[in-house]
Tab-separated table of C-alpha atoms and ligand atoms in Angstrom:
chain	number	residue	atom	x	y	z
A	1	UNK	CA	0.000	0.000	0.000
A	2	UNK	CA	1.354	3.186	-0.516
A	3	UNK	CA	1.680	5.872	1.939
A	4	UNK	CA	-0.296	9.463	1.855
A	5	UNK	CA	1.253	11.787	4.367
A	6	UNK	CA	-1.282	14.989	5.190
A	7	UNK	CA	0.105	17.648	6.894
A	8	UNK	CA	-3.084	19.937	8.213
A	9	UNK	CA	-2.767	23.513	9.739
A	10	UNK	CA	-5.432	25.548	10.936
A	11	UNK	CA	-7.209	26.504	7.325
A	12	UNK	CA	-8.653	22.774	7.210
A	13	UNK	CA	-10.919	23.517	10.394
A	14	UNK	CA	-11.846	27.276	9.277
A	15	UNK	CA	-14.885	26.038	7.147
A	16	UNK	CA	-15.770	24.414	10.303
A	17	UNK	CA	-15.894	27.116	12.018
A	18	UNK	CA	-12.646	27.413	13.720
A	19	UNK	CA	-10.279	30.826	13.578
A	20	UNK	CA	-7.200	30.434	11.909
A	21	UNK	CA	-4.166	32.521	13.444
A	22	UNK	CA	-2.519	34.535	10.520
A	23	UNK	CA	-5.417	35.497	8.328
A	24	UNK	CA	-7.004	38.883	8.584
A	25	UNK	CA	-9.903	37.411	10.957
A	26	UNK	CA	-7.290	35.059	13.021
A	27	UNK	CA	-6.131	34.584	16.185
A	28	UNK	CA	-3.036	36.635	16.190
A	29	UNK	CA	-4.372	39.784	14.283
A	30	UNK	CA	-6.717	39.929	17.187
A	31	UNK	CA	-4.305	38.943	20.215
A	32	UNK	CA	-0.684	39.069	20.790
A	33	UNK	CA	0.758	35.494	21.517
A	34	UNK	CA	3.169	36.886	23.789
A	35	UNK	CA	0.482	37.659	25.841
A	36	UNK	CA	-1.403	33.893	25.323
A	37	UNK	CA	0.974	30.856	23.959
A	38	UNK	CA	4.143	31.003	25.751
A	39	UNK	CA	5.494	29.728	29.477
A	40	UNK	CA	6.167	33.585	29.977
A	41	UNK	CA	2.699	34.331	29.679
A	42	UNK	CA	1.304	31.412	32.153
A	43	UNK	CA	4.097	32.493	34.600
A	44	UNK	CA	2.451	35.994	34.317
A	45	UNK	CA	-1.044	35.289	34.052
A	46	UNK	CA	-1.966	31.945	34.255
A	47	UNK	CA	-5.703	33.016	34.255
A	48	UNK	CA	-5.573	34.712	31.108
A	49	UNK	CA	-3.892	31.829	29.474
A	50	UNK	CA	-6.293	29.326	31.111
A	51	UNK	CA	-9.315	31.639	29.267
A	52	UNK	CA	-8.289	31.618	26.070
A	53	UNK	CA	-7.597	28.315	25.879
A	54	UNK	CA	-11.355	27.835	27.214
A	55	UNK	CA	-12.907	29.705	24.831
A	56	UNK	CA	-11.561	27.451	21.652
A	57	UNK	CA	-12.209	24.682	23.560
A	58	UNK	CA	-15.709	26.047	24.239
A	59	UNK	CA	-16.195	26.585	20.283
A	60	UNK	CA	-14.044	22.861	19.661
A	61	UNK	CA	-17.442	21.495	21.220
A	62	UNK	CA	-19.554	23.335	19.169
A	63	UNK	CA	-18.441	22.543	16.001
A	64	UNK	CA	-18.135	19.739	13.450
A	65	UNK	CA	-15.637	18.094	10.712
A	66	UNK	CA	-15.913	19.489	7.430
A	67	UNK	CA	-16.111	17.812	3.893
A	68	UNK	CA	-12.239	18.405	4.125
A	69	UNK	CA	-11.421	16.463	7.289
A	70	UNK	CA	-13.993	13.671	5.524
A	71	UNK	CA	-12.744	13.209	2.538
A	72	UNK	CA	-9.306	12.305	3.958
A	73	UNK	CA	-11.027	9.785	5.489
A	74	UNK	CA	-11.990	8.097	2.522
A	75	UNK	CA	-8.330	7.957	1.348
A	76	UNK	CA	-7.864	5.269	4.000
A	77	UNK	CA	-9.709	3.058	1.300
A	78	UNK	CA	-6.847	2.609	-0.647
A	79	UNK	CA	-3.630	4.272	0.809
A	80	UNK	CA	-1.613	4.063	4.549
A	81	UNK	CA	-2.628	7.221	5.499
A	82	UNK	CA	-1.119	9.335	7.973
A	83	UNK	CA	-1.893	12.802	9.320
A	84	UNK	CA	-0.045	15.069	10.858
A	85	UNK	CA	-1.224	18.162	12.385
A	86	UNK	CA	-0.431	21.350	13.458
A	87	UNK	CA	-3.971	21.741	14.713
A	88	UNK	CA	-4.966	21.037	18.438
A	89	UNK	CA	-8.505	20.385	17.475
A	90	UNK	CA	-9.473	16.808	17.329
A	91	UNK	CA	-11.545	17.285	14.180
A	92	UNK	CA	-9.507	14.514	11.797
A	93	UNK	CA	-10.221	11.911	14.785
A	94	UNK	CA	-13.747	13.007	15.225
A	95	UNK	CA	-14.564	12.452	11.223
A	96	UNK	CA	-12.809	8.875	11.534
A	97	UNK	CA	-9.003	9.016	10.555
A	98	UNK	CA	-6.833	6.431	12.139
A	99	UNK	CA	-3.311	7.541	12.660
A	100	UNK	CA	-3.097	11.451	13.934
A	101	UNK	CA	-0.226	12.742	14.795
A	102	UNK	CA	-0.472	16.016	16.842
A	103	UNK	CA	2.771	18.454	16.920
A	104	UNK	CA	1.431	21.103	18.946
A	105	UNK	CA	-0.891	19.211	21.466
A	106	UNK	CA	-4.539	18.602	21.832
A	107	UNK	CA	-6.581	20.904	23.330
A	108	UNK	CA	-9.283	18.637	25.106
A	109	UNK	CA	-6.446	17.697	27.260
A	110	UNK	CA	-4.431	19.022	30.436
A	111	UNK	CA	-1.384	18.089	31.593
A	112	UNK	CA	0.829	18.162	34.944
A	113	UNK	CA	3.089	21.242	35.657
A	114	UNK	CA	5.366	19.245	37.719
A	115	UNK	CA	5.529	16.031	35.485
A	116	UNK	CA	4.723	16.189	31.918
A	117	UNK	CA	3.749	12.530	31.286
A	118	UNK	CA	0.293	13.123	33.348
A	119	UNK	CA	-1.771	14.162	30.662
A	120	UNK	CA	-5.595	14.222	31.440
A	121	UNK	CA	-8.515	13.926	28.891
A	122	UNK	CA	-10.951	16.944	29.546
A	123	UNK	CA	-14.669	16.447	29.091
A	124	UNK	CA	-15.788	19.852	29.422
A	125	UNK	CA	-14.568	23.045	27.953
A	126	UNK	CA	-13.499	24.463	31.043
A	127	UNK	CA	-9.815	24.325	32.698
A	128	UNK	CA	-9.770	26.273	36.041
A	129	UNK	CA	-6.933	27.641	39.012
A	130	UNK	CA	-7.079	24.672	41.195
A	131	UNK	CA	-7.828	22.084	38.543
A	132	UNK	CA	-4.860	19.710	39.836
A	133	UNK	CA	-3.056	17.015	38.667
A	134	UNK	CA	-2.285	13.596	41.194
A	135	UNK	CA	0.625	14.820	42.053
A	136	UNK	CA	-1.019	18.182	43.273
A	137	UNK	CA	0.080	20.697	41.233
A	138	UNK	CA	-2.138	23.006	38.179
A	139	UNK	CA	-3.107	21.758	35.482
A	140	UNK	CA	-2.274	23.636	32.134
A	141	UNK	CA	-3.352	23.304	28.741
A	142	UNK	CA	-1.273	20.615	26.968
A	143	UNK	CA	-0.568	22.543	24.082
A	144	UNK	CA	3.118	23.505	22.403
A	145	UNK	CA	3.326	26.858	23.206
A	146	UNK	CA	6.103	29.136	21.252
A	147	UNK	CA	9.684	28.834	22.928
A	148	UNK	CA	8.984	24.803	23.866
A	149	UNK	CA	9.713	22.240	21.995
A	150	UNK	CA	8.392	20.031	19.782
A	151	UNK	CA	8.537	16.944	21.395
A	152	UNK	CA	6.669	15.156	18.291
A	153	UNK	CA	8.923	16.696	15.972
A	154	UNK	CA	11.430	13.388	15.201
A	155	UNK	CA	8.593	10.720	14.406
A	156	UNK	CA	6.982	13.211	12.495
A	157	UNK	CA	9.901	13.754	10.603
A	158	UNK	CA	10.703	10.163	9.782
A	159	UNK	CA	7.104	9.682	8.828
A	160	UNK	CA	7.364	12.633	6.261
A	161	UNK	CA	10.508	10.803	5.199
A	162	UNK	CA	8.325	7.410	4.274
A	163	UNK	CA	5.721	9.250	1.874
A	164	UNK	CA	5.230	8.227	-1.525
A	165	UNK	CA	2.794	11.257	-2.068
A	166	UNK	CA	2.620	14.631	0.539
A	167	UNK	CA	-0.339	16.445	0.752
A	168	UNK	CA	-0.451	19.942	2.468
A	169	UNK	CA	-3.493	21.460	3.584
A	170	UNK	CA	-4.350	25.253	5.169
A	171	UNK	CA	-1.450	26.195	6.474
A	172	UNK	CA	0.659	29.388	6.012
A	173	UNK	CA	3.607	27.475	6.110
A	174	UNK	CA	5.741	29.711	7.942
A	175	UNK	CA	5.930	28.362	12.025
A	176	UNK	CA	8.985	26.006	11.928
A	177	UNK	CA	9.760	23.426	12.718
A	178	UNK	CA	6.336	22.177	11.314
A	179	UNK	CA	6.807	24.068	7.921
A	180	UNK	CA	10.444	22.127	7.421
A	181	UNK	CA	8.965	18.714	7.370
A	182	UNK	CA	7.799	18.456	3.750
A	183	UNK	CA	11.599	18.827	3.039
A	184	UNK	CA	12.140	15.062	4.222
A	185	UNK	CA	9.624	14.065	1.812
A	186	UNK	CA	11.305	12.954	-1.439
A	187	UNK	CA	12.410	15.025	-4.086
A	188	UNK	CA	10.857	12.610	-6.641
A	189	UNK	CA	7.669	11.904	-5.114
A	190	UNK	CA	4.114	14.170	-5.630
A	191	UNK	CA	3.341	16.826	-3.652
A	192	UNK	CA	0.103	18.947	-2.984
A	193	UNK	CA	-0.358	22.308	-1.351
A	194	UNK	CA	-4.020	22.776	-1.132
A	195	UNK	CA	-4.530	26.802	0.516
A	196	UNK	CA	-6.409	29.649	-1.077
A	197	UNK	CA	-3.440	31.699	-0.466
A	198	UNK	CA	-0.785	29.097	-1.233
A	199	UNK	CA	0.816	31.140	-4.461
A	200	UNK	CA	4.476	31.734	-2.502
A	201	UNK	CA	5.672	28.135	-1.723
A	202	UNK	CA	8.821	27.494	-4.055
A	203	UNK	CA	11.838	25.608	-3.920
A	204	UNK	CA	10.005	22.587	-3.695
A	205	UNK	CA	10.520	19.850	-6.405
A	206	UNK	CA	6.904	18.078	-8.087
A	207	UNK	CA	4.964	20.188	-5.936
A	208	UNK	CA	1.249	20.969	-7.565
A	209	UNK	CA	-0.069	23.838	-5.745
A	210	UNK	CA	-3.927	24.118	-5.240
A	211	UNK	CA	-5.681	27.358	-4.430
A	212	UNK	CA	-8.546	26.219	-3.694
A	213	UNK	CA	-10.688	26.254	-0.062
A	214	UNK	CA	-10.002	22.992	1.632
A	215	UNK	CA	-13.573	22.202	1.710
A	216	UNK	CA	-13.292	22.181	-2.055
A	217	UNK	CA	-9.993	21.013	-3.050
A	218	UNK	CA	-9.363	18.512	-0.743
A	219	UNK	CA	-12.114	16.521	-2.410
A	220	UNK	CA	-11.377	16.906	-5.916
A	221	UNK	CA	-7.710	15.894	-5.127
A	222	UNK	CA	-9.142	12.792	-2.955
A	223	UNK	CA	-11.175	11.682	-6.052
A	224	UNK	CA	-8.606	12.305	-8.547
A	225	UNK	CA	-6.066	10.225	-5.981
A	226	UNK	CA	-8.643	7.376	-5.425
A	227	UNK	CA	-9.184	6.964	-9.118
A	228	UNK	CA	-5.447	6.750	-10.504
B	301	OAD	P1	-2.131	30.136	9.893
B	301	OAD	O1	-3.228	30.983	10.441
B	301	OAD	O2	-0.746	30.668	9.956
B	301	OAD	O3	-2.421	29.819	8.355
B	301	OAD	C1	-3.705	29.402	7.978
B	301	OAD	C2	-3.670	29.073	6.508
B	301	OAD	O4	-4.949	28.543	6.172
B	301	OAD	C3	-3.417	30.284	5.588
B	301	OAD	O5	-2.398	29.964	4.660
B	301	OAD	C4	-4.763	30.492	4.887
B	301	OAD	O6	-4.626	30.941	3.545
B	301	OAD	C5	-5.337	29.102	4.930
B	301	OAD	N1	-6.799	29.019	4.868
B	301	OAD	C6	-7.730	29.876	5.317
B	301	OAD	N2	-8.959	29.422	5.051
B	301	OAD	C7	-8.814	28.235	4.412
B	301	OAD	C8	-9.711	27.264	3.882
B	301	OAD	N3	-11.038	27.408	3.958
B	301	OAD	N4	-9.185	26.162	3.309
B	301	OAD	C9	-7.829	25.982	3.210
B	301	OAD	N5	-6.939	26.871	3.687
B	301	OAD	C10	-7.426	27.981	4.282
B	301	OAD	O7	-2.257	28.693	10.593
B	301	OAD	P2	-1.168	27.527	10.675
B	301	OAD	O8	-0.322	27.498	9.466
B	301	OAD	O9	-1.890	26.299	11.059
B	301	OAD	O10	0.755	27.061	16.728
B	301	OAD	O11	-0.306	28.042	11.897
B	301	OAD	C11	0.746	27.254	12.379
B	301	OAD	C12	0.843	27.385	13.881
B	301	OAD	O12	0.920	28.754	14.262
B	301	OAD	C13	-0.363	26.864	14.640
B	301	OAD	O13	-0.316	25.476	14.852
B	301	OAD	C14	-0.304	27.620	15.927
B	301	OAD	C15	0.035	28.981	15.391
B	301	OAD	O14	0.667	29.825	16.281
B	301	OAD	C16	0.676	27.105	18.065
B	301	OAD	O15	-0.225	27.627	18.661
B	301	OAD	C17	1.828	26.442	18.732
């Protein structure tokens, strides 16, 4: 069987219903991450952080997968597929896919502050001061924030390096070390870049670019894929 790699940023979930961060409606025209997505910030403020994390999570619950995150899916029919995400909504899981891969964490889940490995599942939207781990110490969102590492970085990588064809999907390509991993893909094999705004990509060998809405390219290029 050959492998399909997907690499998904945050313009697969917008048709969803989910802010991306760079566009003129996202995230970070509207907040600094300084401020939200760093250990500076939940050293300063640990109740700001913990709100803003809440409110996506609040919206995660209201919302659904997208003809996008389906039509992946389907691809399972006849290729090893294998996502990985930038996202830390658990949309691809929720429309079926079987192998995930998260790089900047998940938010329905918390994790320890003392020990990292403790990593709870959260059933409702809200994280709160005194939410504790066993251990006894806060909870915070188990998310990647900027200045951490990426601790899913290596088997992401070697994945990338396995592909026979890479498929890129919503994503501005420009946090690292995320955007770097369609350079372990081979030179010779196919590549897609599915984004509405994808027009500056280069230096990339047998790359077809796609500027298209997810909703609507992601489809066609899962048809066309399914039928070769
Ligand atoms: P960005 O907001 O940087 O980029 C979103 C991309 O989605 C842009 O290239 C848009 O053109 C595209 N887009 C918008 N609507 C779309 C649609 N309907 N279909 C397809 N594409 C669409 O988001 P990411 O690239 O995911 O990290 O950002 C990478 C990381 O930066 C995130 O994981 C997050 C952020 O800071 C952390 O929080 C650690």
């Amino acid at each position: 069987m050959e492998r399909i790699v997907v690499l998904t940023g945050a313009g697969i979930s917008a048709e969803s219903g989910l802010q991306t961060f760079r566009d003129s409606d996202g995230l970070w025209n509207k907040y600094r991450f300084e401020d939200l997505a760093s250990p500076q910030a939940w050293a300063r403020d640990p109740e700001l952080v913990l709100d803003f994390y809440n409110m996506r999570r609040k919206k995660l619950f209201e919302v659904e997968p997208n003809a996008a995150h389906y039509a992946i899916v389907k691809l399972e029919e006849k290729y090893d597929v294998q996502i990985i995400t930038q996202n830390v909504d658990d949309l691809h899981e929720r429309a079926g896919s079987s192998r995930v891969l998260h790089l900047h964490g998940e938010l329905k889940k918390a994790r320890s502050t003392v020990d990292e490995t403790l990593v709870y599942e959260l059933d409702s939207w809200e994280l709160k001061m005194g939410d504790k781990c066993e251990k006894g110490s806060q909870l915070r969102p188990h998310i990647v924030w900027f200045g951490e590492m990426v601790p899913m970085i290596e088997p992401a990588a070697q994945i990338s390096s396995t592909a026979d064809i890479f498929i890129v999907v919503g994503t501005s390509m420009v946090v690292y070390p995320a955007a770097g991993l369609i350079g372990y893909a081979g030179n010779e094999i196919p590549k897609y870049y599915i984004d509405p705004k994808a027009s500056h990509v280069g230096g990339i060998s047998n790359l077809t670019v796609i500027t298209k809405k997810a909703g609507e390219g992601v489809p066609e290029l899962v048809k066309k894929l399914l039928s070769d």
